[in-house]
mmCIF file of C-alpha atoms in Angstrom:
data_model
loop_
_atom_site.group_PDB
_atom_site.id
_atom_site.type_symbol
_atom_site.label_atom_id
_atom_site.label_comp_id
_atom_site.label_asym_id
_atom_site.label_seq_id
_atom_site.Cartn_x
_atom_site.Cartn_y
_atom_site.Cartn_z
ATOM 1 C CA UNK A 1024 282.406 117.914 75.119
ATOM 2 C CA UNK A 1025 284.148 116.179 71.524
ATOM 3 C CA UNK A 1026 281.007 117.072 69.827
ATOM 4 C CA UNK A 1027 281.610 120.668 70.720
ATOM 5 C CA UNK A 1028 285.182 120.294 69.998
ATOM 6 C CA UNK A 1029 284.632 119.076 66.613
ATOM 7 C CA UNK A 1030 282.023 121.935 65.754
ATOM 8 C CA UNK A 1031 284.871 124.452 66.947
ATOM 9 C CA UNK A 1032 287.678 123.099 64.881
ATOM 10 C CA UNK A 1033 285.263 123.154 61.881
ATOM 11 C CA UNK A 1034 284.137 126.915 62.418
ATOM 12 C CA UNK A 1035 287.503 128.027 62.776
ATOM 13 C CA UNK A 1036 288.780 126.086 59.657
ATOM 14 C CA UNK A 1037 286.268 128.424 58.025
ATOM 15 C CA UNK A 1038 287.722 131.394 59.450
ATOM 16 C CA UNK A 1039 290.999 130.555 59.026
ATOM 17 C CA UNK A 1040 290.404 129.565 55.030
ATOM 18 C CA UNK A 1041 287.976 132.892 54.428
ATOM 19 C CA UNK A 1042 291.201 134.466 56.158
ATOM 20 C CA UNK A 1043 293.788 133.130 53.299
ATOM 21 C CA UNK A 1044 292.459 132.706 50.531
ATOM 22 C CA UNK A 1045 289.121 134.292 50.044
ATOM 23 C CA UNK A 1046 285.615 133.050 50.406
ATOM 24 C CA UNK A 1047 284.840 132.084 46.711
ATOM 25 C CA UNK A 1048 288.301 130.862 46.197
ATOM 26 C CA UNK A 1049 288.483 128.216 49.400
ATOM 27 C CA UNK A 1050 289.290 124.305 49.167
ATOM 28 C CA UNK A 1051 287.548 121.375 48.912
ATOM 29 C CA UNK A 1052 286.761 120.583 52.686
ATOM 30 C CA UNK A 1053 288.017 117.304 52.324
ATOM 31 C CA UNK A 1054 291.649 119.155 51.920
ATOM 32 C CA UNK A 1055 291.499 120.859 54.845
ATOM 33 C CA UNK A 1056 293.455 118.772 57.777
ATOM 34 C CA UNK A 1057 291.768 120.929 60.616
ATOM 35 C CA UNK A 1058 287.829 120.793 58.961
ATOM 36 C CA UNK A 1059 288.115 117.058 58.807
ATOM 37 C CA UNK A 1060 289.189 116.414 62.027
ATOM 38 C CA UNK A 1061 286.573 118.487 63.746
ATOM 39 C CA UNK A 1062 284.345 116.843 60.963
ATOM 40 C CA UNK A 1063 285.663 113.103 62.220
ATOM 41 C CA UNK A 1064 285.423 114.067 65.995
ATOM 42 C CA UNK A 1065 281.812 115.457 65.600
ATOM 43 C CA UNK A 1066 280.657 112.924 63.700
ATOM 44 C CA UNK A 1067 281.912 109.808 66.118
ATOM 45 C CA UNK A 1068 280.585 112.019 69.111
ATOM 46 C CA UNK A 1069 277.510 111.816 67.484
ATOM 47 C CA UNK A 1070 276.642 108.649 66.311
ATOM 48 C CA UNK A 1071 278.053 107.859 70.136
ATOM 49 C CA UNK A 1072 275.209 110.464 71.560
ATOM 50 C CA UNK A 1073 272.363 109.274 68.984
ATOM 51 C CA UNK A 1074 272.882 105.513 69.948
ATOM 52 C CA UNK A 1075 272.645 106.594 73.583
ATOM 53 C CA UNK A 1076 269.593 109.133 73.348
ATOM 54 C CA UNK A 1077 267.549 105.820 71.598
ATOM 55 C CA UNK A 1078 267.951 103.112 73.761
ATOM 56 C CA UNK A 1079 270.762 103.132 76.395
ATOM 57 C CA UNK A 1080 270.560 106.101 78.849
ATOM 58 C CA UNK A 1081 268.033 107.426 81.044
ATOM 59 C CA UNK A 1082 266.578 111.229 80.400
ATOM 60 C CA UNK A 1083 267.844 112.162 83.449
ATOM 61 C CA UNK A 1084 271.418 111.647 82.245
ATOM 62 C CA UNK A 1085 270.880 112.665 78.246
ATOM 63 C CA UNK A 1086 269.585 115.983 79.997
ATOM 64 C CA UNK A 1087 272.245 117.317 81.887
ATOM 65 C CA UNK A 1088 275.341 116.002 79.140
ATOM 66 C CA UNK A 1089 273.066 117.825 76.849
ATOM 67 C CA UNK A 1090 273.412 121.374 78.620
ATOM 68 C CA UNK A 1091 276.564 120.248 79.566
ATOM 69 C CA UNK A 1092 277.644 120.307 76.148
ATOM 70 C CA UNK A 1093 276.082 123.713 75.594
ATOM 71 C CA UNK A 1094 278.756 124.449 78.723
ATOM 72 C CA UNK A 1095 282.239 123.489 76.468
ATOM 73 C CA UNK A 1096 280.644 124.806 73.100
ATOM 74 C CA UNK A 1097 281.494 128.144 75.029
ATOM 75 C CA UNK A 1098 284.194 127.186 76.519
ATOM 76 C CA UNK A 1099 285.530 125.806 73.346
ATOM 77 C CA UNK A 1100 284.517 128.980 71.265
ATOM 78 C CA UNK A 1101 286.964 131.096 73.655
ATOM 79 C CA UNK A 1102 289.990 128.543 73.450
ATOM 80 C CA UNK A 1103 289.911 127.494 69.710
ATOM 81 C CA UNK A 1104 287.795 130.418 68.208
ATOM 82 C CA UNK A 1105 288.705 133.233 70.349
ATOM 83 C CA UNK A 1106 285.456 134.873 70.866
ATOM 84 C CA UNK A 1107 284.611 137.356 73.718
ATOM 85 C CA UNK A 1108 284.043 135.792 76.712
ATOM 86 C CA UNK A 1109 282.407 138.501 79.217
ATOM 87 C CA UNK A 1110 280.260 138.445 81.807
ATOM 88 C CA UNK A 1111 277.135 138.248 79.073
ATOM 89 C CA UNK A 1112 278.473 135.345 77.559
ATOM 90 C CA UNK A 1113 278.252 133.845 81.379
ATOM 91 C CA UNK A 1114 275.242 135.327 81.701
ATOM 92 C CA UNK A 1115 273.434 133.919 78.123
ATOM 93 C CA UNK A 1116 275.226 130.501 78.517
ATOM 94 C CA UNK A 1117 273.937 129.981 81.882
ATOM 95 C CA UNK A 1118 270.907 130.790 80.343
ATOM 96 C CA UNK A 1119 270.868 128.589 77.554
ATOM 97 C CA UNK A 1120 271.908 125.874 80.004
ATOM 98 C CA UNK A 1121 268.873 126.041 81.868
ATOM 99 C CA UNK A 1122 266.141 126.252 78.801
ATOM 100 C CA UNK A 1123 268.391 122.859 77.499
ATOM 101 C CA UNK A 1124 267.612 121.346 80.422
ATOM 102 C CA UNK A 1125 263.766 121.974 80.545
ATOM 103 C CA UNK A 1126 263.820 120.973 76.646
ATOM 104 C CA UNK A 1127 265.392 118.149 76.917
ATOM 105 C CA UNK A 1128 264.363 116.698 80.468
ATOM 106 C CA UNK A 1129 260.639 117.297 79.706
ATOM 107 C CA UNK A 1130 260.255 116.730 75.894
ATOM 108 C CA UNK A 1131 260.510 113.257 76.338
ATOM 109 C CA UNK A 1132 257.831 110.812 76.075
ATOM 110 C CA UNK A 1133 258.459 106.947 76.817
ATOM 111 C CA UNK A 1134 257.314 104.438 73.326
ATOM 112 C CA UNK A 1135 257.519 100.808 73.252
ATOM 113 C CA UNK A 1136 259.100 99.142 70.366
ATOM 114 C CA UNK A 1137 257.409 98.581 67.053
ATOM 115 C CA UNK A 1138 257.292 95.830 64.643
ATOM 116 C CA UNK A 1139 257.582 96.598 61.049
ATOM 117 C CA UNK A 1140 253.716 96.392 60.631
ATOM 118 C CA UNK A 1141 253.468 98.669 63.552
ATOM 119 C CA UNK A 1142 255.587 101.385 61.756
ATOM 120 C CA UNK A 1143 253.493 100.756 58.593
ATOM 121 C CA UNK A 1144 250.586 101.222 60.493
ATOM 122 C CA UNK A 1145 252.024 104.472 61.811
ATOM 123 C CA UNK A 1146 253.385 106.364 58.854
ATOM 124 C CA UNK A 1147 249.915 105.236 56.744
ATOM 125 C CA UNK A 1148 248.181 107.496 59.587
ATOM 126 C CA UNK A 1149 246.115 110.478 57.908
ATOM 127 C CA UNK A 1150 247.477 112.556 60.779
ATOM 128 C CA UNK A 1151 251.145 112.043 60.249
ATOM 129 C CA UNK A 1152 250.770 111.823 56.254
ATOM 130 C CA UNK A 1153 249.549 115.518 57.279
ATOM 131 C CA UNK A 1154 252.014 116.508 59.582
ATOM 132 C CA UNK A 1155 254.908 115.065 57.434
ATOM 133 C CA UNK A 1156 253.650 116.843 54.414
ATOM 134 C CA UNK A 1157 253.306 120.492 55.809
ATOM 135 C CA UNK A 1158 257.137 120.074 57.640
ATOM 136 C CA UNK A 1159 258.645 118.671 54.761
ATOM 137 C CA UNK A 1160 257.456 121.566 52.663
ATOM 138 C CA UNK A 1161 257.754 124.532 55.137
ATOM 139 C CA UNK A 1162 261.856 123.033 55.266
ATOM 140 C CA UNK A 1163 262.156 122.678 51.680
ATOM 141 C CA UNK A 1164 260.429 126.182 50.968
ATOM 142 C CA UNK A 1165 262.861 127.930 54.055
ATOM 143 C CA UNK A 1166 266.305 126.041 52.721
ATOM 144 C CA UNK A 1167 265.716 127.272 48.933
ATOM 145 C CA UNK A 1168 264.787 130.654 50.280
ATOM 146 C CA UNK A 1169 268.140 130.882 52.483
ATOM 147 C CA UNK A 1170 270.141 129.378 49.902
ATOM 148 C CA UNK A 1171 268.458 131.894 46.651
ATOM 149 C CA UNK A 1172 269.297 135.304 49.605
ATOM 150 C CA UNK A 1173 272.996 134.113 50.081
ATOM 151 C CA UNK A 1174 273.070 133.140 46.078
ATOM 152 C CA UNK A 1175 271.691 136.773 45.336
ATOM 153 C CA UNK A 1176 274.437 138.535 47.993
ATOM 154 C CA UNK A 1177 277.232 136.617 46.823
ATOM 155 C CA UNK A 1178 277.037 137.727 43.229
ATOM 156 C CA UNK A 1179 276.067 140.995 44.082
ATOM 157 C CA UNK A 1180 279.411 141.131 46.351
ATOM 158 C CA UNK A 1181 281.195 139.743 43.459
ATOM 159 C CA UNK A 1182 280.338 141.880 40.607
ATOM 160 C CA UNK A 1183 281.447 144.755 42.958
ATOM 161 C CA UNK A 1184 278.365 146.729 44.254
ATOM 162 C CA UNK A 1185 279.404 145.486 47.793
ATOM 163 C CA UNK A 1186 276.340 147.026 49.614
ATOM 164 C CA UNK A 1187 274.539 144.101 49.177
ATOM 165 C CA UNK A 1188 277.300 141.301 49.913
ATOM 166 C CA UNK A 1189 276.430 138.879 52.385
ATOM 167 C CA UNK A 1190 280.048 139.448 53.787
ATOM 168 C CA UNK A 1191 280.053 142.979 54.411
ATOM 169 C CA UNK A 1192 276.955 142.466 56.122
ATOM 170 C CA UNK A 1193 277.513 140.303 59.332
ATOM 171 C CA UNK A 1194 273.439 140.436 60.630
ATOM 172 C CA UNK A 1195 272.387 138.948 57.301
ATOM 173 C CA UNK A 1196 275.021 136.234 57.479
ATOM 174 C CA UNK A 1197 274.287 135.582 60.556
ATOM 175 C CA UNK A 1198 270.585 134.549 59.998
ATOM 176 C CA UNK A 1199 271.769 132.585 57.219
ATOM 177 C CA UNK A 1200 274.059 130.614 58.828
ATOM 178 C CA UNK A 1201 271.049 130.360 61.901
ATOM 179 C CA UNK A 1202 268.707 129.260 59.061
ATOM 180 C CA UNK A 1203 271.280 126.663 57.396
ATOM 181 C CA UNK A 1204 271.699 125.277 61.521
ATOM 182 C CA UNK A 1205 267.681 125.624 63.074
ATOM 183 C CA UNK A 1206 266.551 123.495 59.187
ATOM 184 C CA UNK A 1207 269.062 121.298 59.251
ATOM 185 C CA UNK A 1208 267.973 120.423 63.192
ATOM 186 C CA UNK A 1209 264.683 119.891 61.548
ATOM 187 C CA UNK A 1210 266.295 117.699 58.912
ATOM 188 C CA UNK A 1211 268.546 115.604 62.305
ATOM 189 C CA UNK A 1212 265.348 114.871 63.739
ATOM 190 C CA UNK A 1213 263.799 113.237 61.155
ATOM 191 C CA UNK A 1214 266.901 111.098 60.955
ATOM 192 C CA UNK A 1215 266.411 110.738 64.800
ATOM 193 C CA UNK A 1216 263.091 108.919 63.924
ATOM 194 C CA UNK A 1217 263.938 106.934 61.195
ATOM 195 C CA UNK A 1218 266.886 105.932 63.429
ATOM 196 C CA UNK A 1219 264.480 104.695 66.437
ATOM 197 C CA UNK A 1220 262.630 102.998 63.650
ATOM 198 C CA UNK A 1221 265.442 101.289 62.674
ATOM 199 C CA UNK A 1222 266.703 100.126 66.152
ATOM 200 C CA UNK A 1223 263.444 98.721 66.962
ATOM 201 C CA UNK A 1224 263.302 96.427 63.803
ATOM 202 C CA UNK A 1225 266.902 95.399 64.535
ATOM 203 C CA UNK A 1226 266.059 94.366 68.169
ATOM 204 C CA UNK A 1227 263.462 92.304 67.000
ATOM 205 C CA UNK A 1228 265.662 90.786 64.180
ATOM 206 C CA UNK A 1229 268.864 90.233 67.034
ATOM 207 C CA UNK A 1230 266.817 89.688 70.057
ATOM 208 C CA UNK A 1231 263.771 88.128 69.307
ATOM 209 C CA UNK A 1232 264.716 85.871 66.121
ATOM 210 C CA UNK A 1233 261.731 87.704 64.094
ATOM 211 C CA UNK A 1234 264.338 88.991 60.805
ATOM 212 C CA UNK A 1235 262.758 92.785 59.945
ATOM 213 C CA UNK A 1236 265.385 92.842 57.326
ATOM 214 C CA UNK A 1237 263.622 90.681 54.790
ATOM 215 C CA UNK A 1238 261.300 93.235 53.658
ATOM 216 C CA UNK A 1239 261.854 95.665 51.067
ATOM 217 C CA UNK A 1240 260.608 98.892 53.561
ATOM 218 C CA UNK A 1241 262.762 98.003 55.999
ATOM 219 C CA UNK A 1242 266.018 99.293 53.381
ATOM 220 C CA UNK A 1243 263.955 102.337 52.507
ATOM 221 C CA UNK A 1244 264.092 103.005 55.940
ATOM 222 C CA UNK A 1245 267.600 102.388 56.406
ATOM 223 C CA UNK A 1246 268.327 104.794 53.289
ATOM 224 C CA UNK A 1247 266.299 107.377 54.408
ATOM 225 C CA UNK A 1248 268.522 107.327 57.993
ATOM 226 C CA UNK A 1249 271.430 107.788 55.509
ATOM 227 C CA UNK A 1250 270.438 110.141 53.393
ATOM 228 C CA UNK A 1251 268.562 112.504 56.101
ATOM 229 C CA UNK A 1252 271.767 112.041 58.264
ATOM 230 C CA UNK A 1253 274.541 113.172 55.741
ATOM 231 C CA UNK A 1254 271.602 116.226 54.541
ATOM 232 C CA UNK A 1255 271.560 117.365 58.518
ATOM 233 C CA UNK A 1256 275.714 116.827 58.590
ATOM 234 C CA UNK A 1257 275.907 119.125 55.130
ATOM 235 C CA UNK A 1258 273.710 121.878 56.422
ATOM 236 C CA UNK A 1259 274.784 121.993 59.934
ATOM 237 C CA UNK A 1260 278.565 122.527 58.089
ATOM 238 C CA UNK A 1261 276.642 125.643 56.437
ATOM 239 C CA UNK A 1262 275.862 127.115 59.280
ATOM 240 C CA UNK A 1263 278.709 127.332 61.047
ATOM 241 C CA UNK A 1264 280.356 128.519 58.140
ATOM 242 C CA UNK A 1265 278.257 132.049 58.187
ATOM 243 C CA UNK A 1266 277.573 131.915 62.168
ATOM 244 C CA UNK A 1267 279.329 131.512 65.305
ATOM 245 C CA UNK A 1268 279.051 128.132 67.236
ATOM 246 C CA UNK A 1269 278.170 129.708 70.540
ATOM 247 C CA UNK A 1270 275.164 131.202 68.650
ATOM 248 C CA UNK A 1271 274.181 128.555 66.425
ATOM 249 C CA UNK A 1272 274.764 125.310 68.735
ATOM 250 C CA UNK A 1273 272.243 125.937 70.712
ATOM 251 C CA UNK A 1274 269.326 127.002 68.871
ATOM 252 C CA UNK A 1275 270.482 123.993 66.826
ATOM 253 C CA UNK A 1276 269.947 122.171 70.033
ATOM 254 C CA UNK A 1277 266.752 123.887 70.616
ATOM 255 C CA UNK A 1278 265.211 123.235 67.135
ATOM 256 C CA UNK A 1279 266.614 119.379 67.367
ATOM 257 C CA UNK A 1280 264.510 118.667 70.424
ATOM 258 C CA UNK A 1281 261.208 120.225 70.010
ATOM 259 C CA UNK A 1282 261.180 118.797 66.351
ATOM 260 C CA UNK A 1283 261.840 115.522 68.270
ATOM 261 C CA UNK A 1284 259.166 115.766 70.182
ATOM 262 C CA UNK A 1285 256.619 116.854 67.657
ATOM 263 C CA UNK A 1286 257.839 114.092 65.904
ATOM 264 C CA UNK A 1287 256.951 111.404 68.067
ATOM 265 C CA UNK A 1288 253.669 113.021 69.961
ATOM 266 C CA UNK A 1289 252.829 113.132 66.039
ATOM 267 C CA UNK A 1290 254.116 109.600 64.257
ATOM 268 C CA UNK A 1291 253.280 107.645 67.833
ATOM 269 C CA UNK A 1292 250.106 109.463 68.722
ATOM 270 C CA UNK A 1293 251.620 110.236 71.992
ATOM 271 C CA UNK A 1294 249.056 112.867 72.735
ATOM 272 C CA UNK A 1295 247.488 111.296 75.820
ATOM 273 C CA UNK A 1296 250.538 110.318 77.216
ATOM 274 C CA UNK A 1297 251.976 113.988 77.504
ATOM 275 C CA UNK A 1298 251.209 116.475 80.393
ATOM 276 C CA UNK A 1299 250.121 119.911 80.111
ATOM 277 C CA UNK A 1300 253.123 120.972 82.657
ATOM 278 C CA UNK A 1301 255.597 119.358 80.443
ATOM 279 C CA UNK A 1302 254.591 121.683 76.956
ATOM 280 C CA UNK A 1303 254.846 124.632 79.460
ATOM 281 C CA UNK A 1304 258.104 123.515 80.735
ATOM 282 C CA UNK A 1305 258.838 122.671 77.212
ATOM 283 C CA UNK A 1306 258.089 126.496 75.790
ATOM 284 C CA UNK A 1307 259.696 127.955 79.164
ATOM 285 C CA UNK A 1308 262.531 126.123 78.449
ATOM 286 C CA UNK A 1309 262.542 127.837 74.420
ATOM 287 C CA UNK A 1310 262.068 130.798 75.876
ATOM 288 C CA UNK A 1311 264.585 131.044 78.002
ATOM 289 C CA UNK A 1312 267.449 129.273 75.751
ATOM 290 C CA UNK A 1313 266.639 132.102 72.959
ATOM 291 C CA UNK A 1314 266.928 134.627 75.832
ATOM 292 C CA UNK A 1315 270.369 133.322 76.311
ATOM 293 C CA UNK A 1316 271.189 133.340 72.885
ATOM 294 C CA UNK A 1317 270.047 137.183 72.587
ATOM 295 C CA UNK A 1318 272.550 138.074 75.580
ATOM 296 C CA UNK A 1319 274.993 136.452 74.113
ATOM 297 C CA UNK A 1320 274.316 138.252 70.596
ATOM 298 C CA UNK A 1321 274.019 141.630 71.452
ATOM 299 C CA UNK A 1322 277.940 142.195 72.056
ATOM 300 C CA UNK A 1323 279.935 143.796 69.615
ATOM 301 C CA UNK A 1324 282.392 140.678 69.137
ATOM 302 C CA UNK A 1325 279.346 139.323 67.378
ATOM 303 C CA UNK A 1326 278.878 141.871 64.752
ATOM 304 C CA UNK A 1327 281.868 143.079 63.095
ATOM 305 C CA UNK A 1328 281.959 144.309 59.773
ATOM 306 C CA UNK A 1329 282.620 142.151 56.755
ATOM 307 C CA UNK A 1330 285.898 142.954 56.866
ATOM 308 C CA UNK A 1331 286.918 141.612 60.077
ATOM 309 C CA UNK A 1332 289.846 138.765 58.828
ATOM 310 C CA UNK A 1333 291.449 142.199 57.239
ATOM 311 C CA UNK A 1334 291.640 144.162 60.074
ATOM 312 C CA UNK A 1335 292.212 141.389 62.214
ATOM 313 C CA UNK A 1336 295.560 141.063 60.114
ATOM 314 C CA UNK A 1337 296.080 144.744 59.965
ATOM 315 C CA UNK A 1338 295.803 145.301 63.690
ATOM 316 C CA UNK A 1339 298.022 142.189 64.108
ATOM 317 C CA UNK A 1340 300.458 143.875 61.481
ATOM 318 C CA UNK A 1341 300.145 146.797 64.324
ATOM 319 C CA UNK A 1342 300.994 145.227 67.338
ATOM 320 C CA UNK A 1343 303.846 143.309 66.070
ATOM 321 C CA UNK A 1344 305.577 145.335 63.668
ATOM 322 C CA UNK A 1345 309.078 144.143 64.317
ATOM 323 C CA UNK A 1346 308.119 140.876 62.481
ATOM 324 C CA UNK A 1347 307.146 142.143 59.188
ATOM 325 C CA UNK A 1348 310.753 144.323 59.675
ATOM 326 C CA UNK A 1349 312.020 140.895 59.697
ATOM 327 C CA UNK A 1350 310.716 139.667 56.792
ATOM 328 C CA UNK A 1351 311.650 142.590 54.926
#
């Protein structure tokens, strides 16, 4: 529920500054008193969740809070962001509810802890060097191609031919802002992994007197939790900046889980250890989440023009005209 709290407060600080003072002109997010406390709130909730989804609650309970959350996020988009709540949005969120729940309750496969040679041992795998390789590039190639289409519409908005500004075109920002959240899922769940990693060699250091900490990997890995978790944090905050939450949250969610468990069937050669009726539950459960997220799409609240914080204020101008009597 705080994480999708946070996520709304952030979103509508957005709004609110492309509102005032212009998209190009906007301040430093750190200046903003409502960004940073949806950023704060989000970010405890999360480190809160992560620690719990590694080591310290059952599947059967990370499941349902999971789709739970999905739950508030459009609850929360209605209170703080005022977006249309009909009887699609019941519709797609009950949807996206239940494809959460098949993601999350069946991508899940059980791993014992490592030592640090046993995580050597892993990540020197051909298979993973593979794997790694071909994700890491097909993120890096689709971030520099999302951030070169918004580069290209925001000077072409600003040196006036306005056809092809991102802002006046509210399907193209969209899929930005979809593409910022679905890589930067990508990006969580490799922090997800190097966070596991991490765990395990700090049991063993705490709990079983065997210090992981005096080797020189262990920091890299500890560095690359940092590093992958502030990346994730950075382009989760672009996404929500170009798309609404109860659009991008849960394809977020989506992307964060599968990735997870490609991950791990991947870097623990968990292969043999996963059903054939959990992938199809797995893919069902995909399926039927983006299903949700189409319902809730294809309303009109979802695609105004470019110009939407204008004629928000104009029509608010409208239907309270006695106040701007007032201030003349």
């Amino acid at each position: 529920m705080t994480q999708a709290f946070g996520i709304s407060l952030q979103r509508r600080s957005h709004l609110v500054e492309q509102r005032h003072v212009g998209i190009n002109d906007n301040l430093p997010l750190y200046k903003r008193p409502l960004w940073l406390s949806g950023f704060l709130i989000y970010t405890m909730s999360n480190i809160v969740q992560s620690t719990c989804t590694i080591g310290y609650l059952p599947i059967v309970i990370l499941a349902p809070i999971g789709a739970i959350g999905l739950v508030f996020n459009a609850i929360f988009a209605k209170i703080v962001l005022g977006d249309p709540f009909t009887v699609k949005t019941i519709t797609g969120t009950m949807l996206i509810v239940i494809g959460a729940m098949l993601v999350a309750g069946f991508g899940v496969v059980p791993e014992p802890n490592h030592s640090l040679q046993d995580l050597i041992r892993l990540y020197k795998r051909p298979s993973f060097i593979v794997y790694f390789a071909i994700i890491e590039s097909f993120t890096c190639l689709g971030l520099i191609t999302t951030h070169f289409i918004q580069y290209k519409s925001e000077r072409s908005e600003a040196s006036g031919r306005r056809l092809g500004g991102i802002y006046t075109r509210p399907d193209l920002k969209m899929w930005l802002g979809i593409s910022y959240g679905v890589f930067g899922a990508n990006i969580s769940s490799q922090a997800m992994l190097f966070a596991k990693s991490g765990l395990e060699l700090l049991i063993l250091s705490v709990f079983h007197h065997d210090n992981q900490f005096i080797y020189p990997l262990t920091w890299v890995l500890v560095l690359a939790l940092v590093f992958t978790a502030i990346l994730q944090l950075y382009y989760l905050n672009r996404g929500i900046r170009l798309c609404d939450t109860i659009i991008l949250v849960p394809l977020n969610f989506c992307s964060f889980n599968v990735s997870c468990l490609f991950n791990g069937l991947v870097y623990y050669d968990q292969w043999e250890r996963l059903f054939w009726w959990q992938m199809v539950a797995v893919l069902l459960g995909i399926a039927i989440l983006i299903g949700g997220v189409l319902v809730i799409s294809w309303q009109p609240g979802y695609m105004m023009p470019a110009s939407e914080p204008e004629q928000e204020s104009t029509l608010n101008t409208q239907k309270h005209p006695k106040h701007q009597t007032k201030n003349h």
